[in-house]
Coordinates of C-alpha atoms in Angstrom, one line a residue:
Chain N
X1 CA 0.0 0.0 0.0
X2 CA 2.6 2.3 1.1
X3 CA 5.0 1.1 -1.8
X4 CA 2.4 2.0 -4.0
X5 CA 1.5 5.6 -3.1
X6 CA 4.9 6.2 -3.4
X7 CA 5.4 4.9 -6.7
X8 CA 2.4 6.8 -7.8
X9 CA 3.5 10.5 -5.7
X10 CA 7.1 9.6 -7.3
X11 CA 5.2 9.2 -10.8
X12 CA 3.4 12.3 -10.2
X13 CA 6.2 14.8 -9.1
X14 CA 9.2 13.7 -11.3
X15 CA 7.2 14.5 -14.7
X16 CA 8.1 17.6 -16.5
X17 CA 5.0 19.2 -16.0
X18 CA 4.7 18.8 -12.0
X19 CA 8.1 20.2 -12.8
X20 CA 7.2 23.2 -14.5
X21 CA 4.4 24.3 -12.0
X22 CA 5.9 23.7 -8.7
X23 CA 9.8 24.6 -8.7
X24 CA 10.3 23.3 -5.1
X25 CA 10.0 20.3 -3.3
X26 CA 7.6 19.2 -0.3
X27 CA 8.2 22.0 2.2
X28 CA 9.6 19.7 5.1
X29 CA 12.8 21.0 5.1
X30 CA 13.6 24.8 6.1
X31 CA 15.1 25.5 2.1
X32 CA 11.9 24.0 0.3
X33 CA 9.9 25.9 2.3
X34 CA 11.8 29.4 1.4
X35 CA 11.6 28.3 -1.7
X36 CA 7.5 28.3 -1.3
X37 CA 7.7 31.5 -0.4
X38 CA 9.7 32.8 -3.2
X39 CA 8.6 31.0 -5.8
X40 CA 4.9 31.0 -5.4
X41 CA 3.3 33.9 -6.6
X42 CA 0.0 34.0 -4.2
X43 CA 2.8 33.8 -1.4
X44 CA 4.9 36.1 -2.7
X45 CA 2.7 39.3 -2.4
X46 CA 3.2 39.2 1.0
X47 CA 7.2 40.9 2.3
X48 CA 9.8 38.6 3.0
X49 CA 10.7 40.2 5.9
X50 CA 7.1 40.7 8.0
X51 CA 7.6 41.7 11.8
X52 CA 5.9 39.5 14.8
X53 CA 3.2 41.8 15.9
X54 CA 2.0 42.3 11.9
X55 CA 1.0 38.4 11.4
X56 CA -1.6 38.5 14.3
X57 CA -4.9 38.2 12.6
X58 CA -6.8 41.3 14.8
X59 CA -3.6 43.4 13.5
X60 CA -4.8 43.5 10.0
X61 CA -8.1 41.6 10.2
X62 CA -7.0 39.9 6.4
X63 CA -9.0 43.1 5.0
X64 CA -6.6 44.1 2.0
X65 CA -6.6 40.2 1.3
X66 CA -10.3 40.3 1.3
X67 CA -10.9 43.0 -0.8
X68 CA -8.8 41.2 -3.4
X69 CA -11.2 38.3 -2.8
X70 CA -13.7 39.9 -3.5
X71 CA -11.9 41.3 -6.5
X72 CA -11.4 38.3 -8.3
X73 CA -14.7 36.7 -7.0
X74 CA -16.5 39.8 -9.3
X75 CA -14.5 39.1 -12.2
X76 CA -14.8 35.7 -12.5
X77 CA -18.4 36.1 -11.8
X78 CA -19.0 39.6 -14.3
X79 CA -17.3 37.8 -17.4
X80 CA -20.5 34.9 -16.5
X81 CA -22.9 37.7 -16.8
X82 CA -21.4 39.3 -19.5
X83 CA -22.5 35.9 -21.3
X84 CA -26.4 36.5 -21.0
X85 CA -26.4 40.3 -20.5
X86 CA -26.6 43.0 -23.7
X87 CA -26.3 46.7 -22.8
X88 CA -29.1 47.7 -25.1
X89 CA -32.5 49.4 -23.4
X90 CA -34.5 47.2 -25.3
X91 CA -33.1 44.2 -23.5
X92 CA -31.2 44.9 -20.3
X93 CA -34.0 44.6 -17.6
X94 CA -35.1 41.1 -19.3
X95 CA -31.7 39.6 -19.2
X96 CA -31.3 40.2 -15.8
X97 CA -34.9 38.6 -15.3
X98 CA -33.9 35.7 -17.1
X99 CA -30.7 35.3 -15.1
X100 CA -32.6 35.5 -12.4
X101 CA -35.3 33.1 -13.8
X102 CA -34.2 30.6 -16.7
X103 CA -30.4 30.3 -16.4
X104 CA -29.2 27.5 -14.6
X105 CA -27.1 29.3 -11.4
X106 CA -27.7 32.6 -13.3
X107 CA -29.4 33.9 -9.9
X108 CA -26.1 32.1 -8.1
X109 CA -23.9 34.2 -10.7
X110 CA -26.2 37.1 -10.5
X111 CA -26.3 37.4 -6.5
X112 CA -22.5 36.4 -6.1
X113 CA -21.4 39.0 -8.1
X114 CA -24.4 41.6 -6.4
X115 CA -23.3 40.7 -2.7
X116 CA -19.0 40.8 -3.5
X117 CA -19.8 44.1 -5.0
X118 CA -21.1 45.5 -1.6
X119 CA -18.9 43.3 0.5
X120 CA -16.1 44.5 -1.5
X121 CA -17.0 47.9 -0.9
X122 CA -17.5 47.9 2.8
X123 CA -14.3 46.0 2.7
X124 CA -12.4 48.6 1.1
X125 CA -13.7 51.5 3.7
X126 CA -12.9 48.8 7.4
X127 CA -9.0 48.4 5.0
X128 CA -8.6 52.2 4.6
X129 CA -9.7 52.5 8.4
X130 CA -7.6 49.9 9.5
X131 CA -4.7 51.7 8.0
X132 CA -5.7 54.7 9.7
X133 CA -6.1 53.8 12.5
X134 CA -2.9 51.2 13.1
X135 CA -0.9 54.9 11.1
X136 CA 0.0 52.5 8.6
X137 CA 0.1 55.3 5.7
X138 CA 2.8 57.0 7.8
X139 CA 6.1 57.5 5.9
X140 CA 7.6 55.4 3.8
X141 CA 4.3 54.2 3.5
X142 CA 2.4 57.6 2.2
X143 CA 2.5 56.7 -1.5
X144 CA 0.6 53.5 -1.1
X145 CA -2.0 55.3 1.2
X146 CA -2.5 57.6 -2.1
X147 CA -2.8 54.9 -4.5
X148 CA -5.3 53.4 -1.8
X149 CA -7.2 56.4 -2.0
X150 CA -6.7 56.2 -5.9
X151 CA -8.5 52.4 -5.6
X152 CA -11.2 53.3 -3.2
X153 CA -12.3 55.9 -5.6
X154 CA -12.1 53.0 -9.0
X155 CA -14.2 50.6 -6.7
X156 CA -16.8 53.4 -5.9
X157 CA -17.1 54.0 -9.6
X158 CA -17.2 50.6 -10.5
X159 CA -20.1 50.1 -8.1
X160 CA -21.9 53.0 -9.3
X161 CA -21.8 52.2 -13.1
X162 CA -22.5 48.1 -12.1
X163 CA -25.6 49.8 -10.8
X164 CA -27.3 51.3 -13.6
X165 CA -26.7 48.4 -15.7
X166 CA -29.9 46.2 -14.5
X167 CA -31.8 49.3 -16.1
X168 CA -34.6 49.0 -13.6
X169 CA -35.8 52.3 -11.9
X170 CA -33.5 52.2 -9.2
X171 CA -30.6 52.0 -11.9
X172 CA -31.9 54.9 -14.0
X173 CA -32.8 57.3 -11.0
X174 CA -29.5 56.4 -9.4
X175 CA -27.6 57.3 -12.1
X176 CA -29.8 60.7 -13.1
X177 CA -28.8 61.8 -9.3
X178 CA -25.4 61.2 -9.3
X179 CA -24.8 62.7 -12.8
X180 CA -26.7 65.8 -11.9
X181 CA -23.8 65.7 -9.0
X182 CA -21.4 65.3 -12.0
X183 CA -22.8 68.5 -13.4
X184 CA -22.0 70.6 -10.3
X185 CA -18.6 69.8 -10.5
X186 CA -16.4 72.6 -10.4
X187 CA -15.2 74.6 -13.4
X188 CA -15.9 71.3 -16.1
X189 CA -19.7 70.9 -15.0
X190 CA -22.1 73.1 -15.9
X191 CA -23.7 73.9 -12.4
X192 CA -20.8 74.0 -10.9
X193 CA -19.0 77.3 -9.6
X194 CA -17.1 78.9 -12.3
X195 CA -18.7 75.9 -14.8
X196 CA -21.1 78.6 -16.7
X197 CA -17.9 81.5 -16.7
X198 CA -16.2 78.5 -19.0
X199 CA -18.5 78.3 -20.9
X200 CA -20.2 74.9 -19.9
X201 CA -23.5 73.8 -20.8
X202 CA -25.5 70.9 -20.9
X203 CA -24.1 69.3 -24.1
X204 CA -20.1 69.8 -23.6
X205 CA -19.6 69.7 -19.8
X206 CA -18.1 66.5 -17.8
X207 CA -22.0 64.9 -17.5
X208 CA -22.4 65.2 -21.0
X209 CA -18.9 62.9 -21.8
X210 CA -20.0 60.5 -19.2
X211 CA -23.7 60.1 -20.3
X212 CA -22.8 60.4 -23.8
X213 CA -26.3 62.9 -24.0
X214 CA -28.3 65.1 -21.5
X215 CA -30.5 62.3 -20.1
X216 CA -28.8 59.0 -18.9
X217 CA -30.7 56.8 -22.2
X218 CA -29.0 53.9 -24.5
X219 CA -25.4 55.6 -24.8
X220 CA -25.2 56.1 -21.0
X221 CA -26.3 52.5 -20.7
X222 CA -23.5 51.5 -23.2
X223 CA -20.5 53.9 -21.7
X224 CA -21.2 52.6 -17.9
X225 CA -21.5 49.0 -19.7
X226 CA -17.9 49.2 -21.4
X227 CA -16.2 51.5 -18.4
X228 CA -17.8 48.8 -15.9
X229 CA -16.1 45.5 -17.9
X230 CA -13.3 47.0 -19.5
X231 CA -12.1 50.2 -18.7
X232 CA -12.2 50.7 -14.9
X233 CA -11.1 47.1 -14.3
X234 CA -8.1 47.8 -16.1
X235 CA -6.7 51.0 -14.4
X236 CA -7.7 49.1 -11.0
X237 CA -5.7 46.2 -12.1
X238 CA -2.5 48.7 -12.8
X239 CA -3.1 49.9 -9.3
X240 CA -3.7 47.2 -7.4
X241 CA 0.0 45.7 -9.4
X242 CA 1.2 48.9 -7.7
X243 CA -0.6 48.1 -4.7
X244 CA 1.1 45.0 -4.0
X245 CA 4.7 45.8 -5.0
X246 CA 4.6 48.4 -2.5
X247 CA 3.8 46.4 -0.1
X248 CA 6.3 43.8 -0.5
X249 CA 9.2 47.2 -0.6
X250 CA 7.6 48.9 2.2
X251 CA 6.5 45.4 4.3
X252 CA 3.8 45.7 7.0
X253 CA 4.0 48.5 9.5
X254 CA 3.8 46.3 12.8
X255 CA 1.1 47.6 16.0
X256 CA 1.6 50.7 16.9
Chain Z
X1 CA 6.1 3.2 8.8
X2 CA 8.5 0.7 10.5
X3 CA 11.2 1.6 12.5
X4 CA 13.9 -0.2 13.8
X5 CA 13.8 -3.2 10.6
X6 CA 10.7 -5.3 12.4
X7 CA 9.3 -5.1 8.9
X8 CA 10.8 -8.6 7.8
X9 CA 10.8 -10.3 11.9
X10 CA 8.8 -13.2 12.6
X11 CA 8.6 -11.9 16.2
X12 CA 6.0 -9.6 15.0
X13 CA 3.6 -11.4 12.9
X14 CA 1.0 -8.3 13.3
X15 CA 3.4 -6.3 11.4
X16 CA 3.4 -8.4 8.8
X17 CA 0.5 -8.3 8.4
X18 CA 0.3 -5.0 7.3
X19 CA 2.6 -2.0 6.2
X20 CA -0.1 0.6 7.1
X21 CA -0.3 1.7 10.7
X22 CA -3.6 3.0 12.4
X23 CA -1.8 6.4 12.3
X24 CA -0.9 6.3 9.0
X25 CA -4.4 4.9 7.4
X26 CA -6.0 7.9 9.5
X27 CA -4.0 10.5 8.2
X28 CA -4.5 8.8 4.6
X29 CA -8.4 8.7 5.5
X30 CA -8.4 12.6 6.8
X31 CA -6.1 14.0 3.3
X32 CA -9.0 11.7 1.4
X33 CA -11.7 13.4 2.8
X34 CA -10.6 16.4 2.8
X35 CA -9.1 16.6 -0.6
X36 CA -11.9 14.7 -2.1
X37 CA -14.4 17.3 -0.3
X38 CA -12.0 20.0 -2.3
X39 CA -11.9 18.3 -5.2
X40 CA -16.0 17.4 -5.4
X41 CA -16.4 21.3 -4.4
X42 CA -14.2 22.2 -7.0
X43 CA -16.1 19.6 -10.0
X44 CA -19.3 20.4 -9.0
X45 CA -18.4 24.5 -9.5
X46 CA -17.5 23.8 -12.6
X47 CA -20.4 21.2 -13.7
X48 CA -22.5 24.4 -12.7
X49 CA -20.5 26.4 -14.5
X50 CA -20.4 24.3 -17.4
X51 CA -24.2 24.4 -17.2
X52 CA -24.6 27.8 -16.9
X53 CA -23.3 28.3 -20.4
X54 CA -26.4 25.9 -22.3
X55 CA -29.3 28.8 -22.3
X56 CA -32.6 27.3 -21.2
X57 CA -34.9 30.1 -23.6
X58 CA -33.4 31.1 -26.6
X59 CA -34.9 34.4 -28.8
X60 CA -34.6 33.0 -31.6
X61 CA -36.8 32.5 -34.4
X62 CA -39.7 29.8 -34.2
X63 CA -39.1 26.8 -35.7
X64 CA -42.4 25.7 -36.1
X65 CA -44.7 28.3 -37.6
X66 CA -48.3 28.3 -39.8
X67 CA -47.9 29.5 -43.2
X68 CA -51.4 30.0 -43.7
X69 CA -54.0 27.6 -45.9
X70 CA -53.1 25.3 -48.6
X71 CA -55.7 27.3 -51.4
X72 CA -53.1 30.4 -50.6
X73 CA -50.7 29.0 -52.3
X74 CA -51.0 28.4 -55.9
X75 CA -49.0 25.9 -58.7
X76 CA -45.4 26.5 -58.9
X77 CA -42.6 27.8 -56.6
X78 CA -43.9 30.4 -53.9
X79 CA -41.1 33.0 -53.3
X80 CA -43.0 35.0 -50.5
X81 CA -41.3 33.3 -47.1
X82 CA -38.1 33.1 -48.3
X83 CA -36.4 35.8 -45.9
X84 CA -38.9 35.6 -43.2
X85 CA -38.7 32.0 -43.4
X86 CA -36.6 30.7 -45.1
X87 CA -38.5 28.8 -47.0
X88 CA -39.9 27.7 -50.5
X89 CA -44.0 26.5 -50.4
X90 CA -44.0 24.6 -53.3
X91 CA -47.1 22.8 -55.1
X92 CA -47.3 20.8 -58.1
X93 CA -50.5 18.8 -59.4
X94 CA -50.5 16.9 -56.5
X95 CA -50.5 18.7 -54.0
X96 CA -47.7 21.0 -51.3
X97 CA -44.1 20.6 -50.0
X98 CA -42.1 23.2 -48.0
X99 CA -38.3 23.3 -49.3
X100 CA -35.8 24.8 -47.0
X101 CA -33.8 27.6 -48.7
X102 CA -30.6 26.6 -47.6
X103 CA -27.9 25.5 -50.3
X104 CA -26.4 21.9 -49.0
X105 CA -22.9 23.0 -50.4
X106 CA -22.0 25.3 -47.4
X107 CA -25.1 26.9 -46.1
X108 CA -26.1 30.4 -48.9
X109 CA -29.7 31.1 -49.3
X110 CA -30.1 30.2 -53.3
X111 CA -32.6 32.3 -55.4
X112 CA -35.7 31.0 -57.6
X113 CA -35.5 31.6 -60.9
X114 CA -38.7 31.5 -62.7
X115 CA -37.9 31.9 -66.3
X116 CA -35.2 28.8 -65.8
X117 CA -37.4 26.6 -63.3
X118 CA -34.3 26.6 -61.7
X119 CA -32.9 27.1 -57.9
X120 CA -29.7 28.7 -58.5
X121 CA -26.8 29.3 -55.2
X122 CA -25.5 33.0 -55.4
X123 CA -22.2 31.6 -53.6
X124 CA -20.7 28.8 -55.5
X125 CA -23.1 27.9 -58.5
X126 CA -25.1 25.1 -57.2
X127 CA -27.9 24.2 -59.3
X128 CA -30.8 22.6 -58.2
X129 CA -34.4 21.9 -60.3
X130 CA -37.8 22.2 -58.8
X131 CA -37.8 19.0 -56.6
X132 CA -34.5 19.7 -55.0
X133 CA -32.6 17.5 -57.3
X134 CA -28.9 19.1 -57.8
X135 CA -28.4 19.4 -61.5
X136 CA -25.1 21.9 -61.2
X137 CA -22.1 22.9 -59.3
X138 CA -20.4 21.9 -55.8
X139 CA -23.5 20.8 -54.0
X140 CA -23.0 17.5 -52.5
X141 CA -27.2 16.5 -51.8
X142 CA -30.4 17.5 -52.6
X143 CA -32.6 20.9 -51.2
X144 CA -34.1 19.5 -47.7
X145 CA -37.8 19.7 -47.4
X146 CA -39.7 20.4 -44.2
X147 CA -42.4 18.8 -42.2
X148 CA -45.7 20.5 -42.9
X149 CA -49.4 19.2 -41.1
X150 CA -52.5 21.0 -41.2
X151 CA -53.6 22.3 -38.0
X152 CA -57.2 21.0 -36.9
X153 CA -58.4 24.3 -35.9
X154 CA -57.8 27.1 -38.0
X155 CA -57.2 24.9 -41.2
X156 CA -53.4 26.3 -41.7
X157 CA -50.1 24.9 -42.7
X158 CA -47.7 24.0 -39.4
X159 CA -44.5 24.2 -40.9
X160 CA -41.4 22.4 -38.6
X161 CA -38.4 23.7 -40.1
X162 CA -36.0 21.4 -38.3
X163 CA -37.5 18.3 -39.1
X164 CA -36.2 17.3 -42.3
X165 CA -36.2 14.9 -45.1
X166 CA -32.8 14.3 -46.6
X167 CA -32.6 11.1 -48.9
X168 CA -29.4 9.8 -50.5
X169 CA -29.8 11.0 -54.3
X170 CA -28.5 9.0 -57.0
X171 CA -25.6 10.1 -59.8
X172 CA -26.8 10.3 -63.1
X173 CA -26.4 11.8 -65.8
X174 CA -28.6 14.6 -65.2
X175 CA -27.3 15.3 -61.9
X176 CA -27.8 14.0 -58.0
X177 CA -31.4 12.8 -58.6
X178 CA -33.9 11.3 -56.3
X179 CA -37.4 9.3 -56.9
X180 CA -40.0 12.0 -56.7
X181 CA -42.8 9.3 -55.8
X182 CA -40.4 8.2 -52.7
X183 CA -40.1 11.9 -51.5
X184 CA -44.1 12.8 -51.6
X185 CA -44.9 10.7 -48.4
X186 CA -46.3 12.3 -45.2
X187 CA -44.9 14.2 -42.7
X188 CA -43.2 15.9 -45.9
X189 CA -46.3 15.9 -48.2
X190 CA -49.5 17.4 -48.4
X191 CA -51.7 15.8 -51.1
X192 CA -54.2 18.5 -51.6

């Protein structure tokens, strides 16, 4: 029995493809498991060097980690919906019916990807406060506190244009509020102070680019579609690479 | 498992028994379980996945549809339902068939051409006559005809456009022929 299990581990491990993926051996000896460590990319985001204090679970509470859950959880889940769901009026509201209806799992797809979005949300604000409060964005840590800022502000953006696409009533008042808010921006909106001394009206200020018209209608559906999947997902991506190699250079701050 | 070389001792026949301690088969039992809980987890995700991808309503067009009744349609080759459709309602002195308007080289709508009596493929030249029959170019079997029935109640032509008669034509001289008395049976018939 035992003979066996070994023959078949040994046949296992030695090919050229076990090879290829895992570059180290069993981690029961001290330089295996260093070589986990370096050589394993989930393992790798965290700092070689990480002080006592900062491993204890209530001194970070895993948030950051989470929030990259989260993360991946609503990619893997959005490219599924992306599958059944077209960003045309005509049709948006019934595809998410039918996910919620005739697709096998597409209410499974539908709420995972609903409930990470909030979760990831609340996640990023209890991270941010974390840091805050532990003075974890102290020097030489300041520049990763601004590109958190940078990513709390892409995952507020990506929640707000996730929630127009359902096209329900919620979606489409949502979204008339917050880009009436767009046009009181200053100096690019057109109700914002020194907006109208600029010359900004309805059809050229920073509402107008984002809705793609004055009301929010088929092209607001279709920009808040493409920046939702594509764009935003993309500049959070480049942050969050940024993220992470800071936080290996910088390593974790350790209690106060 | 077996320290100190008692593996091969006669001392110790219950070792002989067996190279697998208790300690041993319970750790095997626990990595088991818990890697087959992982792995079943891991399957059945993707089974659901895997499902998720075969749409259970689909907006397409019908398949089966009424084409109105038999006395609309008059001797010869009716164009009419061609794009909507896709279909030819043909009827000759004995009574209706519904041809598919799909070319069986690789799939181009052909167009009726009256003057010739001729179904003739835009894409590659196939040639087919008024039964079906290819008589030119690349195609490799005959036009498909549909099932047609007459509904009960209103009297009209049910067309199913997927269920469809495909025999194996003969090579002549004339072209890839089939029997026109073996192709006018029910469901693909309608002897008005």
């Amino acid at each position: 029995m035992n003979k066996l299990l070994d023959q078949i581990r040994e046949n296992v491990t030695q090919t050229q493809v076990w090879k290829s993926i895992f570059r180290h051996g069993y981690p029961n000896t001290d330089a295996n498991r260093a070589l986990v460590m370096f050589s394993n990319v989930i393992l790798h985001l965290h700092p070689v060097r990480v002080r006592r204090g900062a491993l204890k679970i209530k001194f970070t509470w895993c948030l950051g980690g989470l929030t990259f859950f989260f993360f991946v959880l609503l990619a893997v889940t959005g490219v599924f919906l992306m599958f059944y769901y077209v960003p045309d009026t005509r049709r948006a509201y019934n595809d998410i019916k039918d996910l919620g209806t005739v697709i096998y799992f597409g209410s499974l797809f539908r709420a995972l990807h609903r409930w990470s979005a909030h979760a990831m949300v609340f996640s990023v604000w209890m991270h941010m406060t974390r840091v805050f409060l532990t003075g974890s964005y102290k020097p030489p840590r300041e520049f990763n506190w601004v590109v958190g800022v940078i990513l709390l502000v892409v995952t507020l953006v990506m929640s707000w244009t996730g929630y127009l696409l359902p096209w329900d009533q919620l979606a489409l008042w949502a979204v008339t509020v917050g880009s009436k808010m767009a046009e009181a921006t200053p100096l690019v909106g057109n109700a914002g102070p020194f907006g109208p001394e600029l010359g900004m009206t309805i059809n050229n200020d920073v509402a107008f680019v984002l809705l793609g018209g004055t009301v929010v209608g088929q092209s607001a559906l279709l920009r808040f579609y493409v920046l939702h999947c594509l764009g935003l997902p993309l500049v959070m991506a480049l942050f969050m690479a940024v993220h992470f190699w800071r936080i290996r250079k910088d390593g974790f701050s350790g209690p106060l | 498992m077996n320290p100190g070389g008692k593996k091969d001792s006669p001392q110790n026949p219950q070792q002989q028994q067996t190279d697998v301690t208790r300690r041993r088969f319970f750790t095997l039992m626990g990595l088991g379980i818990g890697w087959g809980g992982f792995a079943a987890a891991l399957g059945g995700s993707g089974v659901g996945a895997l499902r998720y991808m075969f749409p259970n309503v689909l907006y397409e067009p019908p398949t089966v549809f009424k084409i109105g009744k038999p006395d609309d349609y008059g001797i010869g080759v009716d164009n009419k339902l061609k794009k909507e459709r896709q279909i030819w309602v043909v009827r000759n002195e004995r009574g209706i068939y519904v041809m598919v308007a799909i070319c069986r080289h690789l799939g181009c709508t052909p167009n009726w051409f009256d003057d010739q009596k001729k179904f003739r493929c835009p894409c590659h030249g196939s040639i087919y006559d008024v039964a079906g029959n290819v008589v030119g170019g690349p195609a490799p079997r005959t036009l498909w005809r549909a099932a047609l029935s007459i509904d009960p109640v209103d009297g009209q032509i049910v067309v199913n456009f997927t269920q469809r008669q495909d025999p194996d034509p003969k090579g002549t001289e004339e072209g890839l022929m089939v029997d026109e008395k073996s192709r006018e049976v029910p469901p693909f018939f309608l002897e008005v």
